[in-house]
Amino acid sequence: MRRRDEADFTEFAGAAIGRLRRTAYLMCGDWHRAEDAAQDALVRIYRRWDKLNRQNGLTTYAHKAVVSVVLDQSRRPWRREHTTAEPGDLPCPDAARTIDDRQLVIAALEGIPAGQRACVVLRHYADLSIEETAQVLGISIGTVKSQTSKGLLALRAQLGERTSS
């Protein structure tokens, strides 16, 4: 890789690592796994740096890489012991509101299937369009719409149960 390309990649990586890490965290619910996923995604980007369209496709490719890494991690045999949250396992908000709402949402995200979680995170956290989300996940636009809708319904059901208690 040329020096200029190396400098461009370093600048991109510095700017993107935080967002990639947060996206990975919302998908897996574990900061250590999210850190690993973000770093692995940057490695994938680095390997293809010379071939990537840096004007339009870089952000989309970065999201695709981090989503792919998180999904790959979840398929590894030693990761299967990690169970997703059951609705009864979610923390209950108390009257004093000491539990942060973010923790409720993160716990609820862990309770929905990976495909729905990926669509919800990419659409509503990463703020990708339906088309960009479809491209990142390698699925159709209709599938993005239905998975996002189902994921949001599941989140509302889980969060509604917790806040009405």
mmCIF file of N, CA and C in Angstrom, residues 60-107:
data_model
loop_
_atom_site.group_PDB
_atom_site.id
_atom_site.type_symbol
_atom_site.label_atom_id
_atom_site.label_comp_id
_atom_site.label_asym_id
_atom_site.label_seq_id
_atom_site.Cartn_x
_atom_site.Cartn_y
_atom_site.Cartn_z
ATOM 1 N N THR A 60 -20.749 2.258 3.619
ATOM 2 C CA THR A 60 -21.579 1.066 3.443
ATOM 3 C C THR A 60 -20.740 -0.192 3.619
ATOM 4 N N TYR A 61 -19.551 -0.222 3.023
ATOM 5 C CA TYR A 61 -18.696 -1.391 3.162
ATOM 6 C C TYR A 61 -18.268 -1.583 4.618
ATOM 7 N N ALA A 62 -17.991 -0.503 5.325
ATOM 8 C CA ALA A 62 -17.588 -0.601 6.735
ATOM 9 C C ALA A 62 -18.709 -1.207 7.572
ATOM 10 N N HIS A 63 -19.950 -0.754 7.339
ATOM 11 C CA HIS A 63 -21.079 -1.342 8.060
ATOM 12 C C HIS A 63 -21.261 -2.811 7.695
ATOM 13 N N LYS A 64 -21.100 -3.109 6.424
ATOM 14 C CA LYS A 64 -21.232 -4.497 5.980
ATOM 15 C C LYS A 64 -20.178 -5.364 6.665
ATOM 16 N N ALA A 65 -18.973 -4.860 6.755
ATOM 17 C CA ALA A 65 -17.894 -5.618 7.383
ATOM 18 C C ALA A 65 -18.174 -5.866 8.861
ATOM 19 N N VAL A 66 -18.606 -4.844 9.591
ATOM 20 C CA VAL A 66 -18.828 -5.025 11.028
ATOM 21 C C VAL A 66 -20.026 -5.940 11.291
ATOM 22 N N VAL A 67 -21.083 -5.817 10.505
ATOM 23 C CA VAL A 67 -22.245 -6.704 10.660
ATOM 24 C C VAL A 67 -21.833 -8.141 10.367
ATOM 25 N N SER A 68 -21.085 -8.331 9.317
ATOM 26 C CA SER A 68 -20.624 -9.660 8.951
ATOM 27 C C SER A 68 -19.764 -10.274 10.058
ATOM 28 N N VAL A 69 -18.881 -9.486 10.624
ATOM 29 C CA VAL A 69 -18.019 -9.985 11.698
ATOM 30 C C VAL A 69 -18.852 -10.374 12.922
ATOM 31 N N VAL A 70 -19.805 -9.536 13.303
ATOM 32 C CA VAL A 70 -20.640 -9.850 14.476
ATOM 33 C C VAL A 70 -21.432 -11.127 14.237
ATOM 34 N N LEU A 71 -22.009 -11.262 13.052
ATOM 35 C CA LEU A 71 -22.766 -12.477 12.747
ATOM 36 C C LEU A 71 -21.861 -13.698 12.701
ATOM 37 N N ASP A 72 -20.653 -13.554 12.159
ATOM 38 C CA ASP A 72 -19.692 -14.655 12.155
ATOM 39 C C ASP A 72 -19.307 -15.050 13.573
ATOM 40 N N GLN A 73 -19.093 -14.056 14.441
ATOM 41 C CA GLN A 73 -18.746 -14.335 15.831
ATOM 42 C C GLN A 73 -19.844 -15.140 16.517
ATOM 43 N N SER A 74 -21.086 -14.779 16.252
ATOM 44 C CA SER A 74 -22.197 -15.448 16.930
ATOM 45 C C SER A 74 -22.360 -16.895 16.487
ATOM 46 N N ARG A 75 -21.792 -17.244 15.347
ATOM 47 C CA ARG A 75 -21.888 -18.614 14.840
ATOM 48 C C ARG A 75 -20.779 -19.519 15.369
ATOM 49 N N ARG A 76 -19.787 -18.933 15.991
ATOM 50 C CA ARG A 76 -18.674 -19.733 16.503
ATOM 51 C C ARG A 76 -19.147 -20.579 17.682
ATOM 52 N N PRO A 77 -18.675 -21.826 17.762
ATOM 53 C CA PRO A 77 -19.170 -22.730 18.812
ATOM 54 C C PRO A 77 -18.976 -22.192 20.230
ATOM 55 N N TRP A 78 -17.880 -21.524 20.499
ATOM 56 C CA TRP A 78 -17.638 -21.048 21.865
ATOM 57 C C TRP A 78 -18.494 -19.831 22.211
ATOM 58 N N ARG A 79 -19.168 -19.247 21.230
ATOM 59 C CA ARG A 79 -20.059 -18.120 21.488
ATOM 60 C C ARG A 79 -21.488 -18.587 21.756
ATOM 61 N N ARG A 80 -21.791 -19.825 21.492
ATOM 62 C CA ARG A 80 -23.166 -20.315 21.629
ATOM 63 C C ARG A 80 -23.631 -20.390 23.069
ATOM 64 N N GLU A 81 -22.677 -20.386 24.004
ATOM 65 C CA GLU A 81 -23.095 -20.420 25.400
ATOM 66 C C GLU A 81 -23.769 -19.125 25.819
ATOM 67 N N HIS A 82 -23.533 -18.033 25.074
ATOM 68 C CA HIS A 82 -24.154 -16.748 25.374
ATOM 69 C C HIS A 82 -25.621 -16.824 24.999
ATOM 70 N N THR A 83 -26.482 -16.679 25.970
ATOM 71 C CA THR A 83 -27.909 -16.754 25.701
ATOM 72 C C THR A 83 -28.478 -15.359 25.538
ATOM 73 N N THR A 84 -29.529 -15.287 24.766
ATOM 74 C CA THR A 84 -30.178 -13.996 24.592
ATOM 75 C C THR A 84 -31.122 -13.761 25.754
ATOM 76 N N ALA A 85 -31.461 -12.525 25.967
ATOM 77 C CA ALA A 85 -32.316 -12.162 27.083
ATOM 78 C C ALA A 85 -33.743 -12.633 26.836
ATOM 79 N N GLU A 86 -34.331 -13.213 27.842
ATOM 80 C CA GLU A 86 -35.741 -13.544 27.823
ATOM 81 C C GLU A 86 -36.488 -12.332 28.363
ATOM 82 N N PRO A 87 -37.723 -12.136 27.969
ATOM 83 C CA PRO A 87 -38.442 -10.963 28.462
ATOM 84 C C PRO A 87 -38.414 -10.824 29.984
ATOM 85 N N GLY A 88 -38.474 -11.915 30.715
ATOM 86 C CA GLY A 88 -38.436 -11.859 32.172
ATOM 87 C C GLY A 88 -37.072 -11.487 32.725
ATOM 88 N N ASP A 89 -36.017 -11.604 31.902
ATOM 89 C CA ASP A 89 -34.665 -11.295 32.351
ATOM 90 C C ASP A 89 -34.314 -9.821 32.217
ATOM 91 N N LEU A 90 -35.129 -9.052 31.517
ATOM 92 C CA LEU A 90 -34.828 -7.640 31.333
ATOM 93 C C LEU A 90 -34.949 -6.905 32.658
ATOM 94 N N PRO A 91 -34.072 -5.955 32.912
ATOM 95 C CA PRO A 91 -34.210 -5.204 34.152
ATOM 96 C C PRO A 91 -35.501 -4.396 34.155
ATOM 97 N N CYS A 92 -36.123 -4.300 35.307
ATOM 98 C CA CYS A 92 -37.350 -3.517 35.446
ATOM 99 C C CYS A 92 -36.999 -2.093 35.845
ATOM 100 N N PRO A 93 -37.591 -1.117 35.179
ATOM 101 C CA PRO A 93 -37.333 0.258 35.608
ATOM 102 C C PRO A 93 -37.969 0.487 36.980
ATOM 103 N N ASP A 94 -37.283 1.186 37.830
ATOM 104 C CA ASP A 94 -37.828 1.457 39.150
ATOM 105 C C ASP A 94 -38.378 2.872 39.210
ATOM 106 N N ALA A 95 -39.100 3.149 40.277
ATOM 107 C CA ALA A 95 -39.749 4.452 40.411
ATOM 108 C C ALA A 95 -38.737 5.589 40.445
ATOM 109 N N ALA A 96 -37.547 5.340 40.971
ATOM 110 C CA ALA A 96 -36.530 6.391 41.070
ATOM 111 C C ALA A 96 -35.809 6.626 39.752
ATOM 112 N N ARG A 97 -36.092 5.784 38.747
ATOM 113 C CA ARG A 97 -35.499 5.905 37.408
ATOM 114 C C ARG A 97 -33.976 5.821 37.449
ATOM 115 N N THR A 98 -33.438 4.950 38.317
ATOM 116 C CA THR A 98 -31.986 4.822 38.395
ATOM 117 C C THR A 98 -31.429 3.938 37.294
ATOM 118 N N ILE A 99 -32.276 3.132 36.691
ATOM 119 C CA ILE A 99 -31.818 2.289 35.591
ATOM 120 C C ILE A 99 -31.880 3.103 34.309
ATOM 121 N N ASP A 100 -30.782 3.146 33.615
ATOM 122 C CA ASP A 100 -30.691 3.913 32.379
ATOM 123 C C ASP A 100 -31.541 3.250 31.292
ATOM 124 N N ASP A 101 -32.336 4.047 30.594
ATOM 125 C CA ASP A 101 -33.174 3.522 29.517
ATOM 126 C C ASP A 101 -32.363 2.810 28.446
ATOM 127 N N ARG A 102 -31.133 3.269 28.235
ATOM 128 C CA ARG A 102 -30.294 2.615 27.227
ATOM 129 C C ARG A 102 -30.072 1.151 27.565
ATOM 130 N N GLN A 103 -29.887 0.847 28.826
ATOM 131 C CA GLN A 103 -29.666 -0.543 29.231
ATOM 132 C C GLN A 103 -30.897 -1.400 28.958
ATOM 133 N N LEU A 104 -32.073 -0.818 29.136
ATOM 134 C CA LEU A 104 -33.307 -1.542 28.820
ATOM 135 C C LEU A 104 -33.382 -1.866 27.329
ATOM 136 N N VAL A 105 -33.049 -0.890 26.504
ATOM 137 C CA VAL A 105 -33.100 -1.087 25.054
ATOM 138 C C VAL A 105 -32.056 -2.118 24.624
ATOM 139 N N ILE A 106 -30.862 -2.023 25.163
ATOM 140 C CA ILE A 106 -29.800 -2.972 24.801
ATOM 141 C C ILE A 106 -30.182 -4.386 25.204
ATOM 142 N N ALA A 107 -30.730 -4.539 26.403
ATOM 143 C CA ALA A 107 -31.172 -5.863 26.838
ATOM 144 C C ALA A 107 -32.303 -6.378 25.951
#
